[in-house]
C-alpha cells in the first residue's frame, strides 16, 4: 500500500521511489522552513522540486523513510486524493507587485482555507491573479479569478495538460465578497451535477449557456431552471451509472466481471462503487486525461501494484 502522505513517483527495476509535497498556501515560505526542507531532503537523499502549484516537493524518497520525513518536517502528512481541490495558485497582487490591481493574496488565501483538499468529482485547480497579466494562469484553471481596476472577473472550465481548454467568463467586476460567493455557487453546482470529469468537460457536456444561467440565477437569488444532467440506470435498477462525461467508454456492461483488459474509465462508468477501491490502492488519478482508455493491467504496472490483488478487490464490490 501507499505510504501515508506520499505519492508514488517511479518504479524502476522493481524499486519504488516516493515524493512528499507539503501544503504551502500561495507558495509563501519563511526562511527557517526552507532550511528545514533542505535539511530533510539532504538527510534522506531527496531532491527538492518547485511544482507548478507553488509547492515544494521532496522526491526520490524510500517508503520506509516517509514517516520520518514528515516527523522531521514537523508537519502532519499531507493527505488527500486526486479528485479534490488540488491547489489555489496566487500571484503577488497589490501587496508585492507594482502592477497589482486587487489583493490577490487575501482572496486567494481565503479560497485556500475554504476549499483546499475538499472532495470534488475530479481534480480542481483555482487561480487568482491580481492583474490582467494573469501570472496565476487563470484562463487554464478550473476556476479563475482575474483582477481589474473595477473588481474581479470570474472564469470557469480552463485546463492545461493533454486536453487544453481556455476558460469561459461567467461574470465580471465583482467585489471580493461577491467573488467568494460565486465561487461557492460554482463549486456546489459542480459537486451536485458532474460525473468524474473536470469542470471544462462538464461544461462541454451540458452547455456553457445552461451552466452560466443556473449559476447566475443562484447568485442573483432568482429561481433557477436547474435540471439534473442525464444519467443511465443499471439493469439492477438501483445503481446509477453516469454518462461518460469525457471518459472513454469501452465494452464493459453491467454484470460483466472486471478483467485485466477492462478499461479504468469504463469500470468507473459501469461500477461507480469501485472508486473507493481504486483510491485504497493509491490510484487517485481517476478521470485523469493521461489514463483515459487505460486498462487495469497497464495502470497496475504504472503504479507498481499486484494486479491479481487489485482485480480480486474490484470484483468483490460489484
Short mmCIF file of N, CA and C in Angstrom, two decimals, residues 91-231:
data_model
loop_
_atom_site.label_atom_id
_atom_site.label_comp_id
_atom_site.label_asym_id
_atom_site.label_seq_id
_atom_site.Cartn_x
_atom_site.Cartn_y
_atom_site.Cartn_z
N UNK A 91 -0.96 35.00 -7.33
CA UNK A 91 0.12 35.91 -7.72
C UNK A 91 0.38 36.90 -6.58
N UNK A 92 1.44 37.71 -6.64
CA UNK A 92 1.77 38.63 -5.54
C UNK A 92 0.75 39.75 -5.32
N UNK A 93 0.00 40.14 -6.37
CA UNK A 93 -1.04 41.16 -6.21
C UNK A 93 -0.52 42.50 -5.73
N UNK A 94 -1.42 43.29 -5.15
CA UNK A 94 -1.05 44.65 -4.75
C UNK A 94 -0.07 44.67 -3.57
N UNK A 95 0.04 43.58 -2.85
CA UNK A 95 0.94 43.55 -1.69
C UNK A 95 2.40 43.64 -2.12
N UNK A 96 2.77 42.94 -3.20
CA UNK A 96 4.17 42.86 -3.60
C UNK A 96 4.46 43.32 -5.03
N UNK A 97 3.44 43.53 -5.84
CA UNK A 97 3.67 43.82 -7.26
C UNK A 97 3.16 45.20 -7.65
N UNK A 98 3.99 45.93 -8.40
CA UNK A 98 3.63 47.29 -8.81
C UNK A 98 2.47 47.32 -9.79
N UNK A 99 2.18 46.22 -10.44
CA UNK A 99 1.09 46.18 -11.42
C UNK A 99 -0.22 45.64 -10.85
N UNK A 100 -0.21 45.24 -9.59
CA UNK A 100 -1.40 44.67 -8.99
C UNK A 100 -2.58 45.63 -8.95
N UNK A 101 -3.76 45.10 -9.21
CA UNK A 101 -5.00 45.90 -9.20
C UNK A 101 -5.86 45.60 -7.98
N UNK A 102 -5.78 44.36 -7.48
CA UNK A 102 -6.56 43.95 -6.31
C UNK A 102 -5.69 43.07 -5.42
N UNK A 103 -6.19 42.78 -4.22
CA UNK A 103 -5.43 41.99 -3.26
C UNK A 103 -5.64 40.50 -3.52
N UNK A 104 -4.86 39.95 -4.43
CA UNK A 104 -4.99 38.54 -4.79
C UNK A 104 -4.56 37.61 -3.65
N UNK A 105 -3.62 38.05 -2.84
CA UNK A 105 -3.17 37.20 -1.72
C UNK A 105 -4.29 37.01 -0.71
N UNK A 106 -4.96 38.09 -0.36
CA UNK A 106 -6.05 37.99 0.62
C UNK A 106 -7.16 37.08 0.11
N UNK A 107 -7.60 37.30 -1.14
CA UNK A 107 -8.67 36.48 -1.70
C UNK A 107 -8.21 35.04 -1.88
N UNK A 108 -7.01 34.86 -2.39
CA UNK A 108 -6.50 33.51 -2.62
C UNK A 108 -6.36 32.71 -1.34
N UNK A 109 -5.87 33.34 -0.29
CA UNK A 109 -5.72 32.65 0.99
C UNK A 109 -7.08 32.25 1.57
N UNK A 110 -8.08 33.09 1.37
CA UNK A 110 -9.43 32.73 1.83
C UNK A 110 -9.95 31.51 1.08
N UNK A 111 -9.74 31.49 -0.23
CA UNK A 111 -10.18 30.35 -1.04
C UNK A 111 -9.43 29.08 -0.64
N UNK A 112 -8.14 29.22 -0.38
CA UNK A 112 -7.34 28.07 0.03
C UNK A 112 -7.87 27.49 1.35
N UNK A 113 -8.16 28.36 2.29
CA UNK A 113 -8.67 27.92 3.59
C UNK A 113 -10.03 27.25 3.46
N UNK A 114 -10.87 27.76 2.56
CA UNK A 114 -12.22 27.23 2.39
C UNK A 114 -12.25 25.89 1.65
N UNK A 115 -11.38 25.74 0.63
CA UNK A 115 -11.58 24.64 -0.30
C UNK A 115 -10.43 23.66 -0.47
N UNK A 116 -9.24 23.96 0.01
CA UNK A 116 -8.12 23.05 -0.23
C UNK A 116 -8.41 21.65 0.28
N UNK A 117 -8.26 20.65 -0.60
CA UNK A 117 -8.48 19.22 -0.32
C UNK A 117 -9.95 18.84 -0.17
N UNK A 118 -10.88 19.75 -0.44
CA UNK A 118 -12.29 19.39 -0.42
C UNK A 118 -12.57 18.43 -1.58
N UNK A 119 -13.36 17.40 -1.32
CA UNK A 119 -13.63 16.39 -2.34
C UNK A 119 -14.46 16.96 -3.48
N UNK A 120 -14.09 16.60 -4.71
CA UNK A 120 -14.76 17.06 -5.92
C UNK A 120 -14.98 15.88 -6.87
N UNK A 121 -15.80 16.05 -7.91
CA UNK A 121 -15.97 14.97 -8.89
C UNK A 121 -14.66 14.60 -9.60
N UNK A 122 -13.77 15.57 -9.78
CA UNK A 122 -12.46 15.33 -10.36
C UNK A 122 -11.51 16.35 -9.77
N UNK A 123 -10.28 16.37 -10.22
CA UNK A 123 -9.34 17.36 -9.71
C UNK A 123 -9.82 18.76 -10.06
N UNK A 124 -9.54 19.72 -9.19
CA UNK A 124 -9.97 21.10 -9.42
C UNK A 124 -8.85 22.03 -8.99
N UNK A 125 -8.49 22.92 -9.90
CA UNK A 125 -7.42 23.88 -9.62
C UNK A 125 -7.97 25.29 -9.76
N UNK A 126 -7.55 26.15 -8.85
CA UNK A 126 -8.02 27.54 -8.81
C UNK A 126 -6.83 28.47 -9.02
N UNK A 127 -7.04 29.54 -9.76
CA UNK A 127 -6.02 30.56 -9.95
C UNK A 127 -6.56 31.93 -9.59
N UNK A 128 -5.75 32.72 -8.90
CA UNK A 128 -6.15 34.08 -8.50
C UNK A 128 -5.05 35.04 -8.95
N UNK A 129 -5.36 35.90 -9.91
CA UNK A 129 -4.38 36.82 -10.48
C UNK A 129 -4.76 38.26 -10.16
N UNK A 130 -3.78 39.04 -9.72
CA UNK A 130 -4.03 40.40 -9.28
C UNK A 130 -4.09 41.44 -10.37
N UNK A 131 -3.83 41.05 -11.62
CA UNK A 131 -3.94 41.99 -12.74
C UNK A 131 -4.13 41.20 -14.03
N UNK A 132 -4.46 41.87 -15.14
CA UNK A 132 -4.70 41.15 -16.41
C UNK A 132 -3.49 40.40 -16.97
N UNK A 133 -2.29 40.60 -16.43
CA UNK A 133 -1.16 39.79 -16.87
C UNK A 133 -1.33 38.32 -16.52
N UNK A 134 -2.18 38.04 -15.57
CA UNK A 134 -2.60 36.67 -15.23
C UNK A 134 -1.43 35.73 -14.93
N UNK A 135 -0.57 36.15 -14.02
CA UNK A 135 0.56 35.30 -13.65
C UNK A 135 0.12 34.00 -12.98
N UNK A 136 -1.10 33.96 -12.47
CA UNK A 136 -1.62 32.73 -11.86
C UNK A 136 -2.37 31.87 -12.87
N UNK A 137 -2.27 32.24 -14.15
CA UNK A 137 -2.79 31.41 -15.25
C UNK A 137 -4.27 31.09 -15.10
N UNK A 138 -5.07 32.12 -14.84
CA UNK A 138 -6.49 31.89 -14.54
C UNK A 138 -7.26 31.30 -15.73
N UNK A 139 -6.79 31.53 -16.95
CA UNK A 139 -7.53 31.06 -18.13
C UNK A 139 -7.34 29.57 -18.41
N UNK A 140 -6.41 28.93 -17.69
CA UNK A 140 -6.27 27.48 -17.82
C UNK A 140 -6.45 26.80 -16.46
N UNK A 141 -7.27 27.41 -15.62
CA UNK A 141 -7.64 26.83 -14.34
C UNK A 141 -9.13 26.47 -14.36
N UNK A 142 -9.51 25.50 -13.56
CA UNK A 142 -10.92 25.12 -13.47
C UNK A 142 -11.77 26.30 -13.02
N UNK A 143 -11.25 27.05 -12.07
CA UNK A 143 -11.88 28.31 -11.65
C UNK A 143 -10.79 29.36 -11.59
N UNK A 144 -11.00 30.47 -12.27
CA UNK A 144 -10.01 31.53 -12.30
C UNK A 144 -10.61 32.87 -11.91
N UNK A 145 -9.88 33.64 -11.12
CA UNK A 145 -10.32 34.97 -10.73
C UNK A 145 -9.27 35.97 -11.16
N UNK A 146 -9.67 36.93 -11.97
CA UNK A 146 -8.76 37.90 -12.58
C UNK A 146 -9.13 39.30 -12.13
N UNK A 147 -8.15 40.03 -11.57
CA UNK A 147 -8.40 41.37 -11.05
C UNK A 147 -8.26 42.43 -12.14
N UNK A 148 -9.14 43.41 -12.09
CA UNK A 148 -9.05 44.61 -12.92
C UNK A 148 -9.24 45.81 -12.00
N UNK A 149 -9.18 47.00 -12.57
CA UNK A 149 -9.43 48.21 -11.78
C UNK A 149 -10.83 48.18 -11.16
N UNK A 150 -11.75 47.48 -11.82
CA UNK A 150 -13.16 47.50 -11.40
C UNK A 150 -13.56 46.35 -10.49
N UNK A 151 -12.65 45.42 -10.23
CA UNK A 151 -13.00 44.30 -9.36
C UNK A 151 -12.49 42.98 -9.90
N UNK A 152 -13.27 41.92 -9.68
CA UNK A 152 -12.86 40.57 -10.04
C UNK A 152 -13.71 39.99 -11.16
N UNK A 153 -13.04 39.49 -12.21
CA UNK A 153 -13.72 38.73 -13.27
C UNK A 153 -13.53 37.25 -12.96
N UNK A 154 -14.58 36.46 -13.18
CA UNK A 154 -14.55 35.04 -12.81
C UNK A 154 -14.68 34.17 -14.05
N UNK A 155 -13.78 33.19 -14.17
CA UNK A 155 -13.73 32.27 -15.32
C UNK A 155 -13.88 30.83 -14.82
N UNK A 156 -14.41 29.97 -15.69
CA UNK A 156 -14.55 28.55 -15.34
C UNK A 156 -14.18 27.66 -16.52
N UNK A 157 -13.72 26.45 -16.20
CA UNK A 157 -13.55 25.43 -17.23
C UNK A 157 -12.21 25.36 -17.90
N UNK A 158 -11.23 26.10 -17.44
CA UNK A 158 -9.92 26.05 -18.07
C UNK A 158 -9.12 24.84 -17.63
N UNK A 159 -8.20 24.41 -18.48
CA UNK A 159 -7.27 23.34 -18.11
C UNK A 159 -6.10 23.36 -19.07
N UNK A 160 -4.98 22.83 -18.61
CA UNK A 160 -3.79 22.70 -19.47
C UNK A 160 -3.61 21.22 -19.74
N UNK A 161 -2.40 20.72 -19.69
CA UNK A 161 -2.18 19.29 -19.84
C UNK A 161 -2.48 18.77 -21.22
N UNK A 162 -2.88 17.49 -21.28
CA UNK A 162 -3.04 16.82 -22.58
C UNK A 162 -4.32 17.20 -23.31
N UNK A 163 -5.27 17.83 -22.60
CA UNK A 163 -6.50 18.29 -23.23
C UNK A 163 -6.73 19.75 -22.86
N UNK A 164 -5.91 20.68 -23.41
CA UNK A 164 -6.02 22.08 -23.01
C UNK A 164 -7.36 22.69 -23.40
N UNK A 165 -7.83 23.59 -22.55
CA UNK A 165 -9.10 24.27 -22.79
C UNK A 165 -9.04 25.64 -22.13
N UNK A 166 -9.41 26.68 -22.87
CA UNK A 166 -9.48 28.02 -22.30
C UNK A 166 -10.78 28.18 -21.53
N UNK A 167 -10.70 28.89 -20.42
CA UNK A 167 -11.86 29.07 -19.56
C UNK A 167 -12.88 30.03 -20.18
N UNK A 168 -14.13 29.89 -19.74
CA UNK A 168 -15.22 30.78 -20.14
C UNK A 168 -15.45 31.81 -19.02
N UNK A 169 -15.71 33.05 -19.41
CA UNK A 169 -16.01 34.07 -18.40
C UNK A 169 -17.47 33.96 -17.96
N UNK A 170 -17.68 33.90 -16.67
CA UNK A 170 -19.03 33.80 -16.11
C UNK A 170 -19.59 35.16 -15.75
N UNK A 171 -18.75 36.01 -15.17
CA UNK A 171 -19.22 37.31 -14.67
C UNK A 171 -18.01 38.21 -14.47
N UNK A 172 -18.23 39.52 -14.37
CA UNK A 172 -17.11 40.44 -14.20
C UNK A 172 -17.43 41.52 -13.18
N UNK A 173 -16.37 42.24 -12.78
CA UNK A 173 -16.47 43.41 -11.91
C UNK A 173 -17.12 43.12 -10.55
N UNK A 174 -16.70 42.04 -9.91
CA UNK A 174 -17.25 41.68 -8.60
C UNK A 174 -16.40 42.23 -7.47
N UNK A 175 -17.03 42.44 -6.32
CA UNK A 175 -16.28 42.73 -5.11
C UNK A 175 -15.66 41.42 -4.59
N UNK A 176 -14.78 41.54 -3.62
CA UNK A 176 -14.18 40.34 -3.03
C UNK A 176 -15.25 39.42 -2.44
N UNK A 177 -16.19 40.01 -1.73
CA UNK A 177 -17.27 39.22 -1.12
C UNK A 177 -18.10 38.51 -2.18
N UNK A 178 -18.41 39.22 -3.26
CA UNK A 178 -19.19 38.61 -4.34
C UNK A 178 -18.40 37.49 -5.03
N UNK A 179 -17.10 37.70 -5.17
CA UNK A 179 -16.26 36.68 -5.81
C UNK A 179 -16.26 35.39 -4.99
N UNK A 180 -16.14 35.52 -3.68
CA UNK A 180 -16.20 34.35 -2.81
C UNK A 180 -17.55 33.65 -2.92
N UNK A 181 -18.61 34.45 -3.01
CA UNK A 181 -19.96 33.88 -3.11
C UNK A 181 -20.13 33.06 -4.38
N UNK A 182 -19.71 33.62 -5.52
CA UNK A 182 -19.96 32.89 -6.77
C UNK A 182 -19.05 31.66 -6.89
N UNK A 183 -17.86 31.71 -6.34
CA UNK A 183 -17.02 30.51 -6.35
C UNK A 183 -17.71 29.39 -5.57
N UNK A 184 -18.30 29.74 -4.44
CA UNK A 184 -19.04 28.75 -3.67
C UNK A 184 -20.20 28.16 -4.44
N UNK A 185 -20.90 28.98 -5.20
CA UNK A 185 -22.03 28.52 -6.02
C UNK A 185 -21.54 27.60 -7.13
N UNK A 186 -20.47 27.99 -7.80
CA UNK A 186 -19.90 27.17 -8.88
C UNK A 186 -19.49 25.80 -8.36
N UNK A 187 -18.79 25.78 -7.23
CA UNK A 187 -18.32 24.52 -6.67
C UNK A 187 -19.49 23.63 -6.26
N UNK A 188 -20.50 24.22 -5.63
CA UNK A 188 -21.66 23.43 -5.21
C UNK A 188 -22.40 22.84 -6.41
N UNK A 189 -22.53 23.63 -7.48
CA UNK A 189 -23.21 23.16 -8.69
C UNK A 189 -22.43 22.02 -9.33
N UNK A 190 -21.13 22.17 -9.38
CA UNK A 190 -20.25 21.14 -9.94
C UNK A 190 -20.33 19.86 -9.12
N UNK A 191 -20.27 19.98 -7.80
CA UNK A 191 -20.35 18.81 -6.94
C UNK A 191 -21.67 18.07 -7.10
N UNK A 192 -22.74 18.81 -7.29
CA UNK A 192 -24.07 18.21 -7.35
C UNK A 192 -24.32 17.49 -8.66
N UNK A 193 -23.83 18.04 -9.78
CA UNK A 193 -24.27 17.56 -11.09
C UNK A 193 -23.23 16.82 -11.92
N UNK A 194 -21.95 17.00 -11.62
CA UNK A 194 -20.93 16.45 -12.52
C UNK A 194 -20.67 14.97 -12.27
N UNK A 195 -20.21 14.29 -13.33
CA UNK A 195 -19.69 12.94 -13.21
C UNK A 195 -18.20 13.06 -12.83
N UNK A 196 -17.43 11.99 -13.01
CA UNK A 196 -15.99 12.08 -12.77
C UNK A 196 -15.37 12.77 -13.98
N UNK A 197 -15.34 14.11 -13.95
CA UNK A 197 -14.92 14.92 -15.09
C UNK A 197 -14.51 16.29 -14.59
N UNK A 198 -13.56 16.91 -15.28
CA UNK A 198 -13.16 18.28 -14.96
C UNK A 198 -14.31 19.23 -15.27
N UNK A 199 -14.26 20.42 -14.69
CA UNK A 199 -15.34 21.38 -14.92
C UNK A 199 -15.50 21.68 -16.41
N UNK A 200 -14.38 21.81 -17.13
CA UNK A 200 -14.46 22.08 -18.56
C UNK A 200 -15.18 20.99 -19.32
N UNK A 201 -14.91 19.73 -18.99
CA UNK A 201 -15.61 18.61 -19.62
C UNK A 201 -17.09 18.64 -19.27
N UNK A 202 -17.39 18.96 -18.02
CA UNK A 202 -18.77 19.06 -17.56
C UNK A 202 -19.51 20.15 -18.34
N UNK A 203 -18.87 21.31 -18.50
CA UNK A 203 -19.49 22.41 -19.24
C UNK A 203 -19.71 22.03 -20.70
N UNK A 204 -18.74 21.38 -21.31
CA UNK A 204 -18.89 20.97 -22.70
C UNK A 204 -20.03 19.96 -22.87
N UNK A 205 -20.28 19.19 -21.83
CA UNK A 205 -21.34 18.17 -21.91
C UNK A 205 -22.73 18.78 -21.75
N UNK A 206 -22.90 19.72 -20.82
CA UNK A 206 -24.24 20.27 -20.58
C UNK A 206 -24.48 21.59 -21.30
N UNK A 207 -23.39 22.22 -21.79
CA UNK A 207 -23.50 23.51 -22.48
C UNK A 207 -23.20 24.66 -21.55
N UNK A 208 -22.35 25.60 -22.01
CA UNK A 208 -21.97 26.73 -21.16
C UNK A 208 -23.15 27.63 -20.85
N UNK A 209 -24.05 27.82 -21.80
CA UNK A 209 -25.20 28.70 -21.56
C UNK A 209 -26.02 28.20 -20.37
N UNK A 210 -26.25 26.91 -20.30
CA UNK A 210 -27.01 26.35 -19.18
C UNK A 210 -26.23 26.49 -17.87
N UNK A 211 -24.94 26.17 -17.91
CA UNK A 211 -24.11 26.28 -16.72
C UNK A 211 -24.16 27.71 -16.19
N UNK A 212 -23.93 28.67 -17.06
CA UNK A 212 -23.89 30.08 -16.66
C UNK A 212 -25.25 30.54 -16.14
N UNK A 213 -26.32 30.16 -16.83
CA UNK A 213 -27.66 30.58 -16.42
C UNK A 213 -28.00 30.05 -15.03
N UNK A 214 -27.70 28.79 -14.78
CA UNK A 214 -28.02 28.20 -13.47
C UNK A 214 -27.20 28.84 -12.35
N UNK A 215 -25.91 29.05 -12.62
CA UNK A 215 -25.03 29.65 -11.60
C UNK A 215 -25.45 31.08 -11.30
N UNK A 216 -25.71 31.88 -12.33
CA UNK A 216 -26.08 33.28 -12.12
C UNK A 216 -27.46 33.41 -11.50
N UNK A 217 -28.37 32.50 -11.82
CA UNK A 217 -29.70 32.54 -11.20
C UNK A 217 -29.58 32.37 -9.69
N UNK A 218 -28.72 31.47 -9.27
CA UNK A 218 -28.49 31.28 -7.83
C UNK A 218 -27.79 32.50 -7.24
N UNK A 219 -26.82 33.04 -7.97
CA UNK A 219 -26.07 34.21 -7.49
C UNK A 219 -26.99 35.41 -7.26
N UNK A 220 -27.91 35.64 -8.19
CA UNK A 220 -28.81 36.79 -8.10
C UNK A 220 -30.08 36.48 -7.31
N UNK A 221 -30.18 35.25 -6.79
CA UNK A 221 -31.34 34.90 -5.99
C UNK A 221 -32.60 34.63 -6.77
N UNK A 222 -32.45 34.30 -8.06
CA UNK A 222 -33.60 34.01 -8.90
C UNK A 222 -33.93 32.53 -8.81
N UNK A 223 -35.09 32.14 -9.32
CA UNK A 223 -35.47 30.74 -9.38
C UNK A 223 -34.80 30.13 -10.60
N UNK A 224 -33.92 29.17 -10.38
CA UNK A 224 -33.20 28.53 -11.48
C UNK A 224 -34.01 27.42 -12.11
N UNK A 225 -33.87 27.26 -13.42
CA UNK A 225 -34.49 26.13 -14.12
C UNK A 225 -33.53 24.95 -14.14
N UNK A 226 -32.79 24.82 -13.05
CA UNK A 226 -31.76 23.80 -12.95
C UNK A 226 -32.35 22.40 -13.06
N UNK A 227 -31.75 21.59 -13.92
CA UNK A 227 -32.19 20.20 -14.08
C UNK A 227 -30.98 19.29 -13.99
N UNK A 228 -31.22 18.05 -13.61
CA UNK A 228 -30.14 17.08 -13.50
C UNK A 228 -29.64 16.69 -14.87
N UNK A 229 -28.32 16.64 -15.09
CA UNK A 229 -27.80 16.08 -16.34
C UNK A 229 -28.23 14.63 -16.48
N UNK A 230 -28.30 14.16 -17.71
CA UNK A 230 -28.75 12.79 -17.97
C UNK A 230 -27.81 11.78 -17.33
N UNK A 231 -28.41 10.75 -16.80
CA UNK A 231 -27.63 9.61 -16.34
C UNK A 231 -28.32 8.36 -16.82
#
